[in-house]
Amino acid sequence: MKNKLLIVLSLLIVSVGAQAKLAGKNVVLVHGLNPLDILERPAESLLQARADNYWEEYWLAKADANLYWSGAERITGGIKDDMQDQFQALAASGTCQAGCVFVTHSTGDLVLRYALSKLGQWGISSNQVKVLAVLDFAGAGGGTELADIAVSVSQGFGLINAAQQAAINSVFGLGADEKLLGVLFDLRPATARSTATGNNSVPRLRFVGAGSEFFGISKPFILGTDDAVVPMHSACGARSKGSYDSCSR
């Protein structure tokens, strides 16, 4: 199984000539959460520039399309509207008619899962946008417990302590008085898992790791092993929330 996975990854990562492709297929990017969106609520005109900057270090040069969304919006609200417009543009351009490989990071996993579940409702067929595979890096399709705390901190629910406030401020740059949390409402594990389910027909390669950024201040509030923001139950694509330390069954 390991050898097969390595072969697949090798084929995907080799670029063809000078073209921005993986295994000869077009690449579409979906970025993760930019906490500054929540604080600044940027204009639509700035979102594409922020999306480009998000991937600039590596993936941007390999992409044929880079989709944008604002963390100040909700998955079923402004994010849905932006995704619908951009997927319809992909369909019209024929970029993914022969098949695309999508690459997501963190919350981009949740955003793309929701979008793929709505393509039919948006009048987009699989002949117009063919999704060959999705590469999810630290995917947050199952949410994170930190989002639960962020909402509690902002709304004053339950017993909020200084440690929780410090963790949210360190990770998201948000204070306890922040009222408009946008996509963080959707990143609560229960909400995320009810918002974007399915897409089982799309092959997904999930890249998962552990880390201790922010001096480990967020770890006490996340179930199981995590990368300081996304728990393994989310990054591994587990069906239910739990204290996992591996993606292996």
Coordinates of N, CA and C in Angstrom, one line a residue:
M1 N 0.8 -1.2 0.0 CA 0.0 0.0 0.0 C 0.9 1.3 0.0
K2 N 2.0 1.2 0.8 CA 2.9 2.4 0.8 C 3.5 2.6 -0.5
N3 N 3.9 1.6 -1.2 CA 4.6 1.7 -2.5 C 3.6 2.3 -3.5
K4 N 2.3 1.9 -3.5 CA 1.3 2.4 -4.4 C 1.1 3.9 -4.1
L5 N 1.0 4.2 -2.9 CA 0.8 5.7 -2.5 C 2.0 6.5 -3.0
L6 N 3.2 6.0 -2.9 CA 4.4 6.8 -3.3 C 4.4 6.9 -4.8
I7 N 4.0 5.9 -5.5 CA 3.9 6.0 -7.0 C 2.9 7.0 -7.4
V8 N 1.7 7.0 -6.8 CA 0.7 8.0 -7.1 C 1.2 9.4 -6.8
L9 N 1.8 9.6 -5.7 CA 2.3 11.0 -5.3 C 3.4 11.4 -6.3
S10 N 4.2 10.5 -6.7 CA 5.3 10.8 -7.6 C 4.7 11.3 -9.0
L11 N 3.7 10.6 -9.4 CA 3.1 11.0 -10.7 C 2.4 12.3 -10.6
L12 N 1.8 12.6 -9.4 CA 1.1 13.9 -9.3 C 2.0 15.0 -9.2
I13 N 3.1 14.8 -8.5 CA 4.0 16.0 -8.2 C 4.9 16.4 -9.4
V14 N 5.2 15.4 -10.3 CA 6.0 15.7 -11.4 C 5.3 16.7 -12.4
S15 N 5.8 17.8 -12.7 CA 5.2 18.8 -13.6 C 5.6 18.4 -15.0
V16 N 4.8 18.7 -16.0 CA 5.0 18.4 -17.4 C 5.6 19.6 -18.1
G17 N 6.8 19.5 -18.6 CA 7.4 20.7 -19.3 C 7.4 21.9 -18.4
A18 N 7.1 23.0 -19.1 CA 7.1 24.3 -18.4 C 5.6 24.6 -18.0
Q19 N 4.7 23.7 -18.2 CA 3.3 24.0 -18.0 C 3.0 23.8 -16.5
A20 N 2.0 24.6 -16.0 CA 1.5 24.5 -14.6 C 0.6 23.4 -14.5
K21 N 1.1 22.1 -14.4 CA 0.2 21.0 -14.4 C 0.8 19.9 -13.4
L22 N -0.1 19.0 -12.9 CA 0.3 17.8 -12.2 C -0.1 16.6 -13.0
A23 N 0.8 15.8 -13.4 CA 0.5 14.6 -14.2 C -0.2 15.0 -15.4
G24 N 0.1 16.2 -16.0 CA -0.5 16.6 -17.2 C -1.9 17.2 -17.1
K25 N -2.4 17.3 -15.8 CA -3.7 17.9 -15.6 C -3.7 19.2 -15.0
N26 N -4.7 20.1 -15.3 CA -4.7 21.4 -14.7 C -4.9 21.4 -13.2
V27 N -4.4 22.4 -12.5 CA -4.5 22.5 -11.1 C -5.3 23.6 -10.6
V28 N -6.2 23.4 -9.6 CA -7.0 24.5 -9.1 C -6.8 24.5 -7.6
L29 N -6.5 25.7 -7.0 CA -6.2 25.9 -5.6 C -7.4 26.5 -4.9
V30 N -7.5 26.0 -3.6 CA -8.5 26.6 -2.7 C -7.8 26.8 -1.4
H31 N -7.6 28.1 -1.0 CA -6.8 28.4 0.1 C -7.5 28.2 1.5
G32 N -6.7 28.3 2.6 CA -7.3 28.2 3.9 C -7.7 29.5 4.5
L33 N -8.0 29.5 5.8 CA -8.5 30.7 6.5 C -7.4 31.7 6.6
N34 N -7.7 33.0 6.3 CA -6.8 34.1 6.6 C -7.5 34.9 7.7
P35 N -7.1 34.8 8.9 CA -7.7 35.5 10.0 C -7.9 37.0 9.8
L36 N -7.0 37.6 9.0 CA -7.2 39.0 8.8 C -8.5 39.4 8.1
D37 N -9.0 38.4 7.3 CA -10.3 38.7 6.7 C -11.4 39.0 7.7
I38 N -11.3 38.3 8.8 CA -12.4 38.5 9.9 C -12.2 39.9 10.5
L39 N -10.9 40.3 10.7 CA -10.6 41.5 11.3 C -10.9 42.7 10.4
E40 N -10.5 42.5 9.1 CA -10.5 43.7 8.2 C -11.7 43.7 7.2
R41 N -12.3 42.5 7.0 CA -13.5 42.4 6.1 C -13.1 43.1 4.8
P42 N -12.1 42.5 4.1 CA -11.6 43.1 2.8 C -12.6 43.2 1.7
A43 N -12.4 44.2 0.8 CA -13.3 44.3 -0.3 C -13.1 43.1 -1.3
E44 N -14.1 42.8 -2.1 CA -14.0 41.7 -3.0 C -12.7 41.9 -3.9
S45 N -12.4 43.1 -4.3 CA -11.3 43.3 -5.2 C -9.9 42.9 -4.6
L46 N -9.8 42.7 -3.3 CA -8.6 42.3 -2.6 C -8.5 40.8 -2.4
L47 N -9.6 40.1 -2.5 CA -9.5 38.7 -2.2 C -8.7 37.9 -3.1
Q48 N -8.7 38.2 -4.4 CA -7.8 37.4 -5.3 C -6.4 37.6 -5.0
A49 N -6.0 38.9 -4.7 CA -4.6 39.1 -4.4 C -4.2 38.4 -3.1
R50 N -5.1 38.3 -2.2 CA -4.7 37.6 -0.9 C -4.6 36.1 -1.2
A51 N -5.5 35.6 -2.1 CA -5.4 34.2 -2.4 C -4.1 33.9 -3.1
D52 N -3.7 34.7 -4.0 CA -2.4 34.5 -4.7 C -1.2 34.6 -3.7
N53 N -1.3 35.5 -2.8 CA -0.2 35.6 -1.8 C -0.2 34.4 -0.9
Y54 N -1.3 33.8 -0.6 CA -1.4 32.6 0.2 C -0.6 31.5 -0.3
W55 N -0.6 31.3 -1.6 CA 0.0 30.1 -2.3 C 1.4 30.5 -2.9
E56 N 1.8 31.7 -2.8 CA 2.9 32.2 -3.5 C 4.2 31.4 -3.4
E57 N 4.4 30.9 -2.2 CA 5.7 30.2 -1.9 C 6.0 29.0 -2.8
Y58 N 4.9 28.3 -3.2 CA 5.1 27.1 -4.0 C 4.1 26.8 -5.0
W59 N 2.8 26.7 -4.6 CA 1.8 26.2 -5.5 C 1.3 27.1 -6.5
L60 N 1.4 28.4 -6.3 CA 0.8 29.4 -7.2 C 1.4 29.2 -8.6
A61 N 2.7 29.0 -8.7 CA 3.3 28.8 -10.0 C 2.9 27.6 -10.8
K62 N 2.3 26.6 -10.0 CA 1.8 25.3 -10.6 C 0.3 25.3 -10.9
A63 N -0.4 26.4 -10.6 CA -1.8 26.4 -10.7 C -2.3 27.1 -12.0
D64 N -3.5 26.6 -12.5 CA -4.2 27.1 -13.6 C -5.3 28.0 -13.2
A65 N -5.8 27.8 -11.9 CA -6.8 28.6 -11.3 C -6.6 28.7 -9.8
N66 N -6.9 29.8 -9.2 CA -6.7 30.0 -7.8 C -8.0 30.6 -7.3
L67 N -8.8 29.8 -6.6 CA -10.1 30.3 -6.2 C -10.0 31.1 -4.9
Y68 N -10.8 32.1 -4.7 CA -10.7 32.9 -3.5 C -12.0 32.9 -2.7
W69 N -12.0 33.2 -1.4 CA -13.1 33.4 -0.6 C -12.7 34.2 0.6
S70 N -13.7 34.7 1.3 CA -13.4 35.6 2.5 C -13.7 34.9 3.8
G71 N -12.8 34.9 4.7 CA -13.0 34.3 6.0 C -14.0 35.1 6.9
A72 N -14.4 36.3 6.4 CA -15.4 37.1 7.1 C -16.8 36.6 6.8
E73 N -17.0 35.7 5.8 CA -18.3 35.3 5.4 C -18.6 33.8 5.9
R74 N -19.8 33.4 5.7 CA -20.2 32.1 6.1 C -20.2 31.2 4.9
I75 N -20.0 29.9 5.1 CA -19.9 28.9 4.0 C -21.2 28.9 3.2
T76 N -22.3 29.0 3.8 CA -23.6 29.0 3.0 C -24.0 30.4 2.6
G77 N -23.2 31.4 2.8 CA -23.6 32.8 2.5 C -22.6 33.3 1.4
G78 N -21.8 34.3 1.8 CA -20.9 34.9 0.9 C -19.9 34.0 0.3
I79 N -19.4 33.0 1.0 CA -18.5 32.0 0.4 C -19.1 31.2 -0.7
K80 N -20.3 30.8 -0.4 CA -21.1 30.0 -1.4 C -21.2 30.9 -2.7
D81 N -21.5 32.2 -2.6 CA -21.7 33.0 -3.7 C -20.4 33.1 -4.5
D82 N -19.3 33.3 -3.8 CA -18.0 33.5 -4.5 C -17.7 32.2 -5.2
M83 N -17.9 31.0 -4.5 CA -17.6 29.7 -5.1 C -18.4 29.5 -6.4
Q84 N -19.7 29.8 -6.3 CA -20.6 29.6 -7.4 C -20.1 30.3 -8.6
D85 N -19.8 31.6 -8.4 CA -19.4 32.5 -9.5 C -18.1 31.9 -10.2
Q86 N -17.2 31.5 -9.3 CA -15.9 31.0 -9.8 C -15.9 29.6 -10.5
F87 N -16.8 28.8 -10.0 CA -17.0 27.5 -10.6 C -17.7 27.6 -11.9
Q88 N -18.6 28.5 -12.0 CA -19.3 28.8 -13.3 C -18.3 29.3 -14.3
A89 N -17.4 30.1 -13.8 CA -16.3 30.6 -14.7 C -15.4 29.5 -15.2
L90 N -15.1 28.6 -14.3 CA -14.3 27.4 -14.6 C -15.0 26.6 -15.7
A91 N -16.3 26.4 -15.5 CA -17.1 25.6 -16.5 C -17.1 26.3 -17.8
A92 N -17.3 27.6 -17.9 CA -17.3 28.4 -19.1 C -16.0 28.4 -19.8
S93 N -14.9 28.4 -19.1 CA -13.6 28.5 -19.7 C -13.1 27.1 -20.2
G94 N -13.7 26.0 -19.7 CA -13.3 24.7 -20.1 C -12.0 24.3 -19.4
T95 N -11.6 25.0 -18.4 CA -10.3 24.7 -17.7 C -10.3 23.3 -17.2
C96 N -11.4 22.8 -16.7 CA -11.5 21.5 -16.1 C -12.3 20.4 -16.9
Q97 N -12.5 20.8 -18.1 CA -13.3 19.8 -19.0 C -12.6 18.5 -19.1
A98 N -11.2 18.5 -19.2 CA -10.5 17.3 -19.3 C -10.0 16.8 -18.0
G99 N -10.4 17.4 -16.9 CA -10.1 17.0 -15.6 C -9.1 17.9 -14.9
C100 N -9.4 18.2 -13.6 CA -8.5 19.0 -12.8 C -8.2 18.3 -11.5
V101 N -7.0 18.6 -11.0 CA -6.6 18.2 -9.6 C -6.7 19.4 -8.8
F102 N -7.5 19.3 -7.7 CA -7.7 20.4 -6.8 C -6.8 20.3 -5.6
V103 N -6.2 21.4 -5.1 CA -5.3 21.4 -4.0 C -5.9 22.3 -2.9
T104 N -6.1 21.8 -1.7 CA -6.7 22.7 -0.6 C -5.8 22.7 0.6
H105 N -5.9 23.7 1.4 CA -5.2 23.8 2.6 C -6.2 24.2 3.7
S106 N -6.2 23.5 4.8 CA -6.9 23.8 6.0 C -8.4 24.0 5.7
T107 N -9.0 25.2 6.0 CA -10.4 25.4 5.8 C -10.8 25.3 4.3
G108 N -9.9 25.4 3.4 CA -10.2 25.2 2.0 C -10.8 23.8 1.7
D109 N -10.4 22.8 2.6 CA -11.0 21.5 2.5 C -12.6 21.6 2.7
L110 N -13.0 22.3 3.7 CA -14.4 22.5 4.0 C -15.1 23.3 2.9
V111 N -14.5 24.3 2.4 CA -15.0 25.2 1.4 C -15.2 24.4 0.1
L112 N -14.2 23.6 -0.3 CA -14.4 22.8 -1.5 C -15.4 21.7 -1.4
R113 N -15.4 21.0 -0.2 CA -16.4 20.0 0.0 C -17.8 20.5 -0.3
Y114 N -18.1 21.6 0.3 CA -19.4 22.2 0.2 C -19.7 22.6 -1.3
A115 N -18.7 23.2 -1.9 CA -18.9 23.6 -3.3 C -19.2 22.4 -4.2
L116 N -18.4 21.4 -4.0 CA -18.6 20.2 -4.9 C -19.9 19.6 -4.7
S117 N -20.5 19.7 -3.5 CA -21.8 19.1 -3.3 C -22.9 19.9 -3.9
K118 N -22.6 21.2 -4.3 CA -23.6 22.1 -4.9 C -23.5 22.3 -6.4
L119 N -22.5 21.6 -7.1 CA -22.3 21.9 -8.5 C -23.6 21.6 -9.3
G120 N -24.3 20.5 -9.0 CA -25.5 20.2 -9.7 C -26.5 21.3 -9.6
Q121 N -26.7 21.8 -8.4 CA -27.7 22.9 -8.1 C -27.3 24.2 -8.9
W122 N -26.0 24.3 -9.1 CA -25.5 25.5 -9.8 C -25.5 25.4 -11.3
G123 N -26.0 24.2 -11.8 CA -26.1 24.0 -13.2 C -24.8 23.6 -13.8
I124 N -23.9 23.0 -13.1 CA -22.6 22.6 -13.6 C -22.5 21.1 -13.6
S125 N -22.2 20.5 -14.7 CA -22.2 19.1 -14.8 C -20.7 18.6 -14.7
S126 N -20.5 17.3 -14.5 CA -19.2 16.7 -14.4 C -18.5 16.8 -15.7
N127 N -19.2 17.0 -16.8 CA -18.5 17.1 -18.1 C -17.9 18.5 -18.3
Q128 N -18.4 19.5 -17.5 CA -17.9 20.9 -17.6 C -16.8 21.1 -16.6
V129 N -16.9 20.5 -15.4 CA -15.9 20.6 -14.3 C -15.7 19.2 -13.8
K130 N -14.7 18.5 -14.3 CA -14.4 17.1 -13.9 C -13.3 17.2 -12.8
V131 N -13.6 16.7 -11.7 CA -12.6 16.7 -10.5 C -12.0 15.3 -10.5
L132 N -10.7 15.2 -10.8 CA -10.0 13.9 -10.9 C -9.6 13.5 -9.5
A133 N -9.1 14.4 -8.7 CA -8.6 14.1 -7.4 C -8.5 15.4 -6.6
V134 N -8.5 15.3 -5.3 CA -8.2 16.4 -4.4 C -7.1 16.1 -3.5
L135 N -6.1 17.0 -3.4 CA -5.0 16.9 -2.4 C -5.3 17.9 -1.3
D136 N -5.6 17.3 -0.1 CA -6.0 18.1 1.1 C -4.8 18.2 2.0
F137 N -4.2 19.4 2.2 CA -3.1 19.6 3.2 C -3.7 20.1 4.5
A138 N -3.5 19.3 5.6 CA -4.0 19.7 6.9 C -5.5 20.1 6.8
G139 N -6.3 19.3 6.1 CA -7.7 19.6 5.8 C -8.5 19.8 7.1
A140 N -9.3 20.8 7.1 CA -10.2 21.1 8.3 C -11.7 20.8 7.9
G141 N -11.9 19.8 7.1 CA -13.3 19.5 6.7 C -14.1 19.1 7.9
G142 N -13.5 18.6 8.9 CA -14.2 18.1 10.1 C -14.2 19.2 11.2
G143 N -13.7 20.4 10.9 CA -13.7 21.5 11.9 C -12.5 21.4 12.9
T144 N -12.5 22.3 13.8 CA -11.6 22.3 14.9 C -12.2 22.8 16.2
E145 N -11.8 22.2 17.3 CA -12.4 22.6 18.6 C -12.1 24.1 18.9
L146 N -11.0 24.6 18.3 CA -10.7 26.0 18.6 C -11.8 26.9 18.1
A147 N -12.5 26.5 17.1 CA -13.6 27.3 16.6 C -14.8 27.4 17.6
D148 N -15.0 26.3 18.3 CA -16.0 26.2 19.4 C -15.6 27.3 20.4
I149 N -14.4 27.3 20.8 CA -13.9 28.2 21.8 C -14.0 29.7 21.4
A150 N -13.6 29.9 20.1 CA -13.7 31.2 19.5 C -15.1 31.8 19.6
V151 N -16.1 31.0 19.3 CA -17.5 31.4 19.3 C -17.9 31.7 20.8
S152 N -17.5 30.8 21.7 CA -17.8 31.0 23.1 C -17.2 32.3 23.6
V153 N -15.9 32.5 23.3 CA -15.2 33.7 23.7 C -15.9 34.9 23.2
S154 N -16.2 34.9 22.0 CA -16.8 36.1 21.4 C -18.2 36.4 21.9
Q155 N -19.0 35.4 22.2 CA -20.3 35.6 22.6 C -20.5 35.5 24.2
G156 N -19.5 35.1 24.9 CA -19.6 35.1 26.3 C -20.3 33.9 26.8
F157 N -20.4 32.8 26.1 CA -21.1 31.6 26.5 C -20.2 30.7 27.4
G158 N -20.8 30.2 28.4 CA -20.1 29.2 29.3 C -19.0 29.9 30.1
L159 N -18.2 29.1 30.7 CA -17.1 29.6 31.6 C -15.8 29.8 30.7
I160 N -15.6 31.0 30.4 CA -14.4 31.3 29.6 C -13.3 31.8 30.5
N161 N -12.1 31.2 30.3 CA -11.0 31.6 31.1 C -9.9 32.2 30.3
A162 N -8.9 32.8 31.0 CA -7.8 33.5 30.4 C -7.0 32.7 29.4
A163 N -6.9 31.4 29.7 CA -6.1 30.5 28.9 C -6.8 30.3 27.5
Q164 N -8.1 30.2 27.6 CA -8.9 30.0 26.3 C -8.8 31.3 25.5
Q165 N -8.9 32.4 26.1 CA -8.9 33.7 25.4 C -7.5 33.9 24.8
A166 N -6.4 33.5 25.5 CA -5.1 33.6 25.0 C -4.8 32.7 23.8
A167 N -5.4 31.5 23.9 CA -5.2 30.6 22.8 C -5.9 31.1 21.5
I168 N -7.1 31.6 21.6 CA -7.8 32.1 20.4 C -7.1 33.4 19.9
N169 N -6.6 34.2 20.8 CA -5.9 35.4 20.3 C -4.6 35.0 19.6
S170 N -3.9 34.0 20.1 CA -2.6 33.6 19.5 C -2.8 33.0 18.1
V171 N -3.9 32.1 18.0 CA -4.1 31.4 16.8 C -4.8 32.2 15.7
F172 N -5.8 32.9 16.1 CA -6.6 33.7 15.1 C -6.4 35.2 15.2
G173 N -5.7 35.7 16.2 CA -5.5 37.1 16.4 C -6.8 37.8 16.7
L174 N -7.7 37.1 17.4 CA -9.0 37.7 17.8 C -9.1 37.9 19.3
G175 N -9.8 39.0 19.7 CA -10.0 39.2 21.1 C -11.4 38.7 21.5
A176 N -11.6 38.8 22.8 CA -12.9 38.3 23.3 C -14.1 39.1 22.9
D177 N -13.8 40.4 22.4 CA -14.9 41.2 22.0 C -15.3 41.1 20.6
E178 N -14.6 40.2 19.8 CA -14.9 40.1 18.4 C -16.3 39.4 18.2
K179 N -17.2 40.1 17.4 CA -18.5 39.6 17.3 C -18.8 38.9 16.0
L180 N -18.1 39.3 14.9 CA -18.4 38.8 13.6 C -17.3 37.8 13.3
L181 N -17.5 36.5 13.5 CA -16.5 35.5 13.3 C -16.5 34.8 12.0
G182 N -17.5 35.1 11.1 CA -17.5 34.6 9.8 C -17.4 33.1 9.8
V183 N -16.4 32.5 9.0 CA -16.3 31.1 8.8 C -16.0 30.3 10.0
L184 N -15.5 31.0 11.1 CA -15.2 30.3 12.3 C -16.5 29.6 12.9
F185 N -17.7 30.2 12.6 CA -18.9 29.6 13.1 C -19.1 28.2 12.4
D186 N -18.6 28.1 11.1 CA -18.8 26.9 10.3 C -17.7 25.9 10.6
L187 N -16.6 26.4 11.2 CA -15.5 25.5 11.6 C -15.7 24.7 12.9
R188 N -16.8 25.0 13.6 CA -17.1 24.2 14.8 C -17.3 22.8 14.3
P189 N -16.7 21.8 15.0 CA -16.8 20.4 14.5 C -18.2 19.9 14.1
A190 N -19.2 20.2 15.0 CA -20.5 19.7 14.7 C -21.1 20.4 13.5
T191 N -20.8 21.7 13.3 CA -21.3 22.4 12.2 C -20.6 22.0 10.9
A192 N -19.3 21.9 10.9 CA -18.5 21.5 9.8 C -19.0 20.1 9.2
R193 N -19.2 19.2 10.1 CA -19.5 17.8 9.7 C -21.0 17.7 9.2
S194 N -21.8 18.7 9.5 CA -23.2 18.7 9.0 C -23.2 19.6 7.7
T195 N -22.3 20.4 7.5 CA -22.3 21.3 6.3 C -21.7 20.7 5.1
A196 N -20.6 19.9 5.2 CA -20.0 19.3 4.1 C -19.7 17.9 4.3
T197 N -20.7 17.1 3.9 CA -20.6 15.6 4.0 C -20.5 15.0 2.6
G198 N -20.1 13.8 2.5 CA -20.2 13.1 1.2 C -18.9 13.4 0.3
N199 N -19.1 13.6 -1.0 CA -18.0 13.7 -2.0 C -17.2 12.5 -2.0
N200 N -17.8 11.3 -1.6 CA -17.0 10.1 -1.6 C -16.6 9.6 -3.0
S201 N -17.2 10.1 -4.0 CA -16.8 9.7 -5.4 C -15.6 10.3 -5.8
V202 N -15.1 11.3 -5.1 CA -13.9 12.0 -5.5 C -12.7 11.5 -4.8
P203 N -11.6 10.9 -5.4 CA -10.4 10.4 -4.7 C -9.7 11.6 -4.0
R204 N -9.4 11.4 -2.8 CA -8.7 12.4 -2.0 C -7.4 11.9 -1.4
L205 N -6.4 12.6 -1.5 CA -5.1 12.3 -0.8 C -4.9 13.3 0.3
R206 N -4.9 12.9 1.5 CA -4.9 13.8 2.7 C -3.5 13.8 3.3
F207 N -2.9 15.0 3.4 CA -1.5 15.2 3.9 C -1.7 15.7 5.3
V208 N -1.2 14.9 6.3 CA -1.4 15.2 7.7 C -0.1 15.3 8.5
G209 N -0.1 16.2 9.4 CA 1.1 16.3 10.2 C 0.8 16.8 11.6
A210 N 1.7 16.8 12.5 CA 1.6 17.3 13.9 C 2.6 18.4 14.1
G211 N 2.2 19.3 15.0 CA 3.1 20.4 15.3 C 2.8 21.1 16.5
S212 N 3.6 22.1 17.0 CA 3.4 22.8 18.2 C 3.7 24.3 18.1
E213 N 3.0 24.9 17.1 CA 3.2 26.3 17.0 C 2.5 27.0 18.1
F214 N 2.6 28.3 18.2 CA 2.0 29.2 19.2 C 2.4 28.7 20.6
F215 N 3.6 28.1 20.7 CA 4.2 27.6 22.0 C 3.3 26.6 22.7
G216 N 2.5 25.9 21.9 CA 1.6 24.8 22.4 C 0.4 25.3 23.2
I217 N 0.1 26.6 23.1 CA -1.0 27.2 23.9 C -2.3 26.7 23.5
S218 N -2.5 26.2 22.3 CA -3.8 25.7 21.8 C -4.0 24.3 22.1
K219 N -3.0 23.5 22.3 CA -3.1 22.0 22.4 C -4.1 21.5 23.5
P220 N -4.2 22.1 24.7 CA -5.1 21.6 25.7 C -6.6 21.6 25.2
F221 N -6.9 22.4 24.2 CA -8.3 22.5 23.8 C -8.7 21.7 22.6
I222 N -7.7 20.9 22.0 CA -7.9 20.2 20.8 C -7.9 18.7 21.1
L223 N -8.8 17.9 20.6 CA -8.8 16.5 20.9 C -7.7 15.8 20.1
G224 N -7.0 14.9 20.8 CA -6.0 14.1 20.1 C -4.8 14.9 19.6
T225 N -4.1 14.3 18.6 CA -2.9 14.9 18.0 C -3.4 16.0 17.1
D226 N -2.6 17.0 16.9 CA -3.0 18.2 16.1 C -1.8 18.9 15.6
D227 N -2.0 19.8 14.7 CA -0.8 20.6 14.2 C -0.9 22.0 14.8
A228 N -1.5 22.2 15.9 CA -1.7 23.4 16.7 C -3.0 24.1 16.3
V229 N -3.6 23.7 15.2 CA -4.9 24.3 14.8 C -5.9 23.2 14.5
V230 N -5.5 22.3 13.5 CA -6.4 21.3 13.0 C -6.1 20.0 13.7
P231 N -7.2 19.4 14.3 CA -7.0 18.1 14.9 C -6.9 16.9 13.9
M232 N -6.3 15.8 14.3 CA -6.2 14.7 13.4 C -7.5 14.1 13.0
H233 N -8.5 14.2 13.8 CA -9.8 13.6 13.4 C -10.4 14.4 12.2
S234 N -10.0 15.7 12.1 CA -10.4 16.5 11.0 C -9.5 16.3 9.8
A235 N -8.2 16.4 10.0 CA -7.2 16.3 8.9 C -7.3 14.9 8.3
C236 N -7.6 13.8 9.0 CA -7.6 12.5 8.5 C -8.9 12.1 7.8
G237 N -9.9 13.0 8.0 CA -11.2 12.8 7.3 C -12.0 11.7 8.1
A238 N -11.8 11.6 9.4 CA -12.6 10.7 10.2 C -14.1 11.0 10.2
R239 N -14.9 10.0 10.3 CA -16.3 10.2 10.2 C -16.9 10.9 11.5
S240 N -16.2 10.7 12.6 CA -16.7 11.3 13.8 C -15.5 11.9 14.6
K241 N -15.8 12.9 15.4 CA -14.8 13.6 16.2 C -14.3 12.6 17.3
G242 N -13.0 12.6 17.5 CA -12.4 11.8 18.5 C -11.0 12.1 18.8
S243 N -10.4 11.4 19.7 CA -9.0 11.7 20.1 C -8.1 10.7 19.4
Y244 N -7.7 11.1 18.1 CA -6.9 10.3 17.3 C -5.4 10.7 17.3
D245 N -4.5 9.8 17.1 CA -3.1 10.1 17.0 C -2.5 9.6 15.7
S246 N -3.4 9.1 14.8 CA -3.0 8.5 13.5 C -4.1 8.4 12.6
C247 N -3.9 8.4 11.3 CA -4.9 8.2 10.3 C -5.1 6.7 10.0
S248 N -4.3 5.9 10.5 CA -4.3 4.5 10.3 C -5.4 3.8 11.1
R249 N -6.2 2.9 10.5 CA -7.2 2.2 11.2 C -6.6 1.1 12.1

